[in-house]
Coordinates of C-alpha atoms in Angstrom, one line a residue:
X1 CA -33.8 46.6 -15.6
X2 CA -31.1 48.4 -17.4
X3 CA -31.7 52.0 -14.9
X4 CA -29.2 51.4 -12.7
X5 CA -26.4 50.8 -15.0
X6 CA -28.0 53.6 -17.0
X7 CA -27.6 56.3 -14.1
X8 CA -23.9 54.8 -12.8
X9 CA -22.8 55.3 -16.5
X10 CA -24.3 58.7 -16.7
X11 CA -22.4 59.7 -13.4
X12 CA -19.3 58.3 -15.4
X13 CA -19.9 60.0 -18.6
X14 CA -20.7 63.2 -16.8
X15 CA -17.5 62.9 -14.1
X16 CA -15.4 62.4 -16.9
X17 CA -16.7 65.3 -19.0
X18 CA -16.6 67.8 -16.2
X19 CA -12.7 66.8 -15.2
X20 CA -11.8 67.1 -19.3
X21 CA -13.4 70.3 -18.9
X22 CA -12.0 72.1 -15.8
X23 CA -13.1 75.0 -13.8
X24 CA -14.4 73.1 -10.7
X25 CA -13.7 73.2 -7.1
X26 CA -11.1 71.5 -5.5
X27 CA -13.6 69.5 -3.4
X28 CA -15.1 68.4 -6.2
X29 CA -12.2 67.3 -8.6
X30 CA -11.1 65.1 -5.4
X31 CA -14.5 63.3 -5.9
X32 CA -14.8 62.9 -9.7
X33 CA -11.3 61.8 -9.7
X34 CA -11.9 59.2 -6.6
X35 CA -15.4 57.8 -9.1
X36 CA -14.0 57.5 -12.1
X37 CA -10.9 55.3 -10.6
X38 CA -13.5 53.7 -8.3
X39 CA -16.5 53.0 -10.5
X40 CA -15.2 50.2 -12.3
X41 CA -14.0 48.3 -10.0
X42 CA -17.5 48.6 -7.5
X43 CA -19.9 48.0 -10.6
X44 CA -19.8 44.0 -9.7
X45 CA -20.8 45.0 -6.1
X46 CA -23.7 47.5 -7.4
X47 CA -25.3 44.9 -9.8
X48 CA -25.8 42.6 -6.3
X49 CA -27.9 45.5 -4.7
X50 CA -32.0 44.9 -4.7
X51 CA -32.5 48.7 -4.7
X52 CA -30.3 51.5 -5.1
X53 CA -31.7 54.8 -3.5
X54 CA -30.9 58.3 -3.9
X55 CA -30.9 60.5 -1.3
X56 CA -31.6 64.0 -1.7
X57 CA -33.1 67.8 -0.4
X58 CA -35.4 69.2 -1.9
X59 CA -34.4 72.8 -0.6
X60 CA -37.7 74.8 0.2
X61 CA -39.9 72.1 -0.4
X62 CA -43.0 74.8 0.7
X63 CA -41.8 77.7 -0.8
X64 CA -43.8 79.4 2.3
X65 CA -42.1 78.3 4.8
X66 CA -38.3 78.5 4.2
X67 CA -36.6 75.8 6.7
X68 CA -32.7 76.7 7.6
X69 CA -30.3 74.3 5.4
X70 CA -29.0 72.5 8.6
X71 CA -32.8 71.6 10.0
X72 CA -33.3 70.1 6.0
X73 CA -30.0 68.0 6.4
X74 CA -30.9 67.0 10.0
X75 CA -34.1 65.6 8.5
X76 CA -33.1 64.4 5.5
X77 CA -30.2 62.5 7.9
X78 CA -32.8 61.5 10.4
X79 CA -35.1 59.7 8.1
X80 CA -31.8 57.9 6.2
X81 CA -30.9 56.6 9.4
X82 CA -34.6 55.4 10.3
X83 CA -34.4 53.5 6.9
X84 CA -31.1 51.9 7.9
X85 CA -32.7 51.1 11.6
X86 CA -36.2 49.5 10.0
X87 CA -33.4 47.5 7.3
X88 CA -31.2 45.6 10.1
X89 CA -34.7 45.1 11.8
X90 CA -35.5 42.8 9.1
X91 CA -32.4 41.7 8.2
X92 CA -31.5 43.8 5.2
X93 CA -28.3 44.9 4.5
X94 CA -27.9 48.9 3.6
X95 CA -25.4 51.2 3.2
X96 CA -25.0 54.8 3.1
X97 CA -22.3 56.4 0.6
X98 CA -22.0 60.3 0.5
X99 CA -21.0 58.4 -3.4
X100 CA -19.4 62.7 -4.2
X101 CA -21.8 64.8 -3.3
X102 CA -19.7 67.7 -4.5
X103 CA -18.5 65.5 -7.7
X104 CA -19.9 63.0 -9.7
X105 CA -23.9 63.4 -8.2
X106 CA -23.4 67.4 -8.5
X107 CA -23.4 67.4 -12.2
X108 CA -25.5 68.9 -14.6
X109 CA -26.5 65.7 -16.3
X110 CA -27.1 63.9 -12.8
X111 CA -29.0 67.1 -11.0
X112 CA -31.2 66.6 -14.3
X113 CA -31.9 62.9 -13.8
X114 CA -33.0 63.5 -10.5
X115 CA -34.7 66.3 -10.7
X116 CA -33.2 68.7 -8.5
X117 CA -33.8 72.3 -8.6
X118 CA -31.4 75.0 -7.2
X119 CA -30.3 74.4 -3.8
X120 CA -31.5 70.9 -4.1
X121 CA -29.1 68.2 -3.2
X122 CA -28.3 64.5 -3.6
X123 CA -26.6 63.7 -0.3
X124 CA -25.6 60.4 -1.1
X125 CA -26.9 56.7 -2.4
X126 CA -28.0 53.9 -0.3
X127 CA -27.8 50.5 -1.3
X128 CA -30.0 47.7 -0.4
X129 CA -29.7 44.1 -0.5
X130 CA -29.5 41.1 0.9
X131 CA -26.1 40.1 2.6
X132 CA -24.0 36.7 2.7
X133 CA -25.4 34.9 5.3
X134 CA -21.9 34.6 7.3
X135 CA -20.8 38.2 6.8
X136 CA -24.7 39.3 8.1
X137 CA -24.1 37.1 10.7
X138 CA -20.6 38.6 12.1
X139 CA -21.2 42.1 11.0
X140 CA -24.2 41.8 13.7
X141 CA -22.2 40.1 16.1
X142 CA -19.8 43.4 16.0
X143 CA -22.7 45.5 16.5
X144 CA -23.7 45.3 20.0
X145 CA -25.0 48.2 21.6
X146 CA -23.7 48.9 25.1
X147 CA -26.2 50.4 27.0
X148 CA -27.6 53.9 26.5
X149 CA -26.8 55.2 30.1
X150 CA -23.0 54.5 29.3
X151 CA -23.1 57.4 26.8
X152 CA -25.7 59.5 27.4
X153 CA -26.0 61.8 30.4
X154 CA -29.4 63.5 31.9
X155 CA -29.8 66.5 33.1

């Protein structure tokens, strides 16, 4: 479908418009410029993905129970990590890109498309697809893990 291209075109157009208008934070400027310069080179690879998922945090999903923001961010990150582990187990390639959370993913147009309210944040994009078999084998060989006992100390 054209939805993927439409989403990234919206990001590009809104990023360019925001850069032209000015009045944004220094962090946002860096993210906006990076996205605008890299997008044309990355779209070919992005089109290879079977799925592209916007990773968002719904702040105060339950208005009666206010959680600290760091807990909500940690919950989203944990969910994404679990999805990534499952994808790897199934032989599916996945990559979480922060994608400019202060820039291209924070423009009013993108926030509106993703139906983000006050306090909600898009924390990045997860790109999902099937990797080339040789690339996959090479990455899995590098991914060999040492025993947890070498990393964790139990008291």
